[in-house]
GROMACS .gro file of C-alpha atoms in nm:
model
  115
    1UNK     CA    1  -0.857   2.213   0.025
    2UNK     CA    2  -1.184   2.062   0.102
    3UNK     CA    3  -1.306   1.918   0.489
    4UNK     CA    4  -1.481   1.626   0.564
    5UNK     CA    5  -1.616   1.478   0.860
    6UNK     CA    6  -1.545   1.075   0.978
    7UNK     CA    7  -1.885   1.068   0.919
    8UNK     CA    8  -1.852   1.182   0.549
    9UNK     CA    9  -1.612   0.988   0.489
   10UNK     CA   10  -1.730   0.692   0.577
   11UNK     CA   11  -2.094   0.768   0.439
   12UNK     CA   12  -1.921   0.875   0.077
   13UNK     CA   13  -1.525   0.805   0.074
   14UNK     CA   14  -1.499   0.856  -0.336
   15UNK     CA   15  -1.636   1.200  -0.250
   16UNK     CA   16  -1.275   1.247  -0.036
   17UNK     CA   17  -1.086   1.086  -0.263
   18UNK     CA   18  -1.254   1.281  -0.593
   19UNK     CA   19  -1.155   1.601  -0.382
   20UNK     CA   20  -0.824   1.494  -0.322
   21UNK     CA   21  -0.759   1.442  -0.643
   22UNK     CA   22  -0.879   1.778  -0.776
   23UNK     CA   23  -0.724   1.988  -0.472
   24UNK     CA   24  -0.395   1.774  -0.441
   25UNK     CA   25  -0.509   1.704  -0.066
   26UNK     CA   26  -0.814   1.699   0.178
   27UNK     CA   27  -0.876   1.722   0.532
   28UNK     CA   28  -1.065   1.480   0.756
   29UNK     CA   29  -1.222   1.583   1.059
   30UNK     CA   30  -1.338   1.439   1.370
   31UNK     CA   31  -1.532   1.604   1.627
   32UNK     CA   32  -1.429   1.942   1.417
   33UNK     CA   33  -1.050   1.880   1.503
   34UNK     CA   34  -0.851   1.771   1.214
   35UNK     CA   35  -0.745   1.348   1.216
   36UNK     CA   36  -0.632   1.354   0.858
   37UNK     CA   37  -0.461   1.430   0.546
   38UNK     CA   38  -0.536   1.249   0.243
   39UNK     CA   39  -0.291   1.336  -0.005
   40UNK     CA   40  -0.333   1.284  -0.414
   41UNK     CA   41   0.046   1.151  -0.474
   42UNK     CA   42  -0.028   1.227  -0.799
   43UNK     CA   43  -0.090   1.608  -0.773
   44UNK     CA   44   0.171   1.693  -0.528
   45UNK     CA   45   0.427   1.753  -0.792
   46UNK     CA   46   0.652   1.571  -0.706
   47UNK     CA   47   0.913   1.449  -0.904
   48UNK     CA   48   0.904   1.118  -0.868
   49UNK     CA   49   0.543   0.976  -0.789
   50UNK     CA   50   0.693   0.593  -0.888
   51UNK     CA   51   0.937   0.646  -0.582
   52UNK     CA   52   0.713   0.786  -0.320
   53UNK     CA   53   0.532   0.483  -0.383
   54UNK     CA   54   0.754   0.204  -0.403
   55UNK     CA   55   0.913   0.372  -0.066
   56UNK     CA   56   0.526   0.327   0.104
   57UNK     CA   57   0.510  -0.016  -0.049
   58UNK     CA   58   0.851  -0.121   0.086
   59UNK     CA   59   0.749   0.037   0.467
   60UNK     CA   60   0.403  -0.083   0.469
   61UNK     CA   61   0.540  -0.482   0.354
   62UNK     CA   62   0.830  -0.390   0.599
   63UNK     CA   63   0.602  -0.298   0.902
   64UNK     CA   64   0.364  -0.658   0.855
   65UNK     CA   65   0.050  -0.422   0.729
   66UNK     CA   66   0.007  -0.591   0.357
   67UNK     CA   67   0.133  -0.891   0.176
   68UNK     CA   68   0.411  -0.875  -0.102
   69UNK     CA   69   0.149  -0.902  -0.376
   70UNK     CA   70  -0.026  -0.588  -0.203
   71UNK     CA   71   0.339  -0.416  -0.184
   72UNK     CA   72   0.395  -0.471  -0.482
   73UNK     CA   73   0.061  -0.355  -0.648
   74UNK     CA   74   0.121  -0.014  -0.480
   75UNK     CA   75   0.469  -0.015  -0.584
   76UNK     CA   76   0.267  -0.060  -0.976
   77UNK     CA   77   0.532  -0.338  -0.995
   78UNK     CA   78   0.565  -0.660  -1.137
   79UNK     CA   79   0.552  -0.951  -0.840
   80UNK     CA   80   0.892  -1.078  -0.961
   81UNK     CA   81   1.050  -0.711  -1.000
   82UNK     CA   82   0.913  -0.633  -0.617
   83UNK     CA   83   1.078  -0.913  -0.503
   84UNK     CA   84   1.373  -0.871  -0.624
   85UNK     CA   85   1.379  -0.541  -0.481
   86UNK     CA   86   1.327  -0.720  -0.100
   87UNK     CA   87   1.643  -0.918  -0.235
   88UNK     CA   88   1.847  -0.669  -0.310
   89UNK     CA   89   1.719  -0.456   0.070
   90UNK     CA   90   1.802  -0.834   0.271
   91UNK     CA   91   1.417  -0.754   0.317
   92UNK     CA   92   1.311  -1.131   0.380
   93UNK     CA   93   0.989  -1.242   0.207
   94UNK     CA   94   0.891  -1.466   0.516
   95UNK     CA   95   0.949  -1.487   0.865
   96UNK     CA   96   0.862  -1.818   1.065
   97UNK     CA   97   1.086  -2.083   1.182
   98UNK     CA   98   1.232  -2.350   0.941
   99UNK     CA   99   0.956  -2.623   0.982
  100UNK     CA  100   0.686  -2.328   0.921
  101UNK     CA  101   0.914  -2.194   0.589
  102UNK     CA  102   0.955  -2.590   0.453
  103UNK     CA  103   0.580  -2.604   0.462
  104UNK     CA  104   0.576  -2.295   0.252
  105UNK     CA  105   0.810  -2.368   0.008
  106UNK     CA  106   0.662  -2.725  -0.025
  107UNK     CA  107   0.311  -2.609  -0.098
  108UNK     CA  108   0.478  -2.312  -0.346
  109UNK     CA  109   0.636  -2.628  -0.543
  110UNK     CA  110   0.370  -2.793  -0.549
  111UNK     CA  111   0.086  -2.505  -0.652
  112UNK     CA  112   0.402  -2.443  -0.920
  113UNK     CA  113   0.398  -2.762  -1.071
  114UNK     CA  114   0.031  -2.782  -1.097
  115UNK     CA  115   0.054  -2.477  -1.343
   0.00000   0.00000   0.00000
């Protein structure tokens, strides 16, 4: 397993990533005391990569960090499939009060119909 330094990181972060990739994992440090772990999912061995991602996908969407489309990119899912995923959780898709979710769905029909 390879260090890096913040600094490195930040300077050259395909250099991390490349190193992750070929070591399964890399260490970043910051003022020499380790900060973090960047992990390849990939070469972990772990029998199923697809899961481990849809999981952080599902948590991150969960937590407020990305949007569904970003969810369900890292999930390597299909919009419609990632969605009906949330479904099937009771994950909900939006949050707002009803006036805020008629807007929504109004300007959703309306960027639909356009297509």
């Amino acid at each position: 397993m390879q260090t890096f330094s913040v600094r490195q990181l930040k300077n050259n972060p395909s250099t991390v990533l490349k190193a992750a990739e070929t070591d399964a994992m890399a260490l970043v440090t910051s003022h020499q005391q380790p900060t973090a772990l960047v992990v390849a999912l990939d070469r972990l061995g772990l029998p199923n990569t697809a899961a481990v991602r849809s999981g952080l996908a599902l948590s991150l969407f969960r937590g407020g960090s990305i949007s569904v489309a970003a969810a369900a990119r890292i999930a390597d899912l299909p919009l419609a499939r990632f969605l009906e995923i949330l479904s099937s959780l009771k994950i909900p898709v939006a949050t707002g009060d009803a006036g805020e979710l008629a807007i929504e769905l109004s300007l959703a029909r309306r960027w639909l119909g356009n297509q």
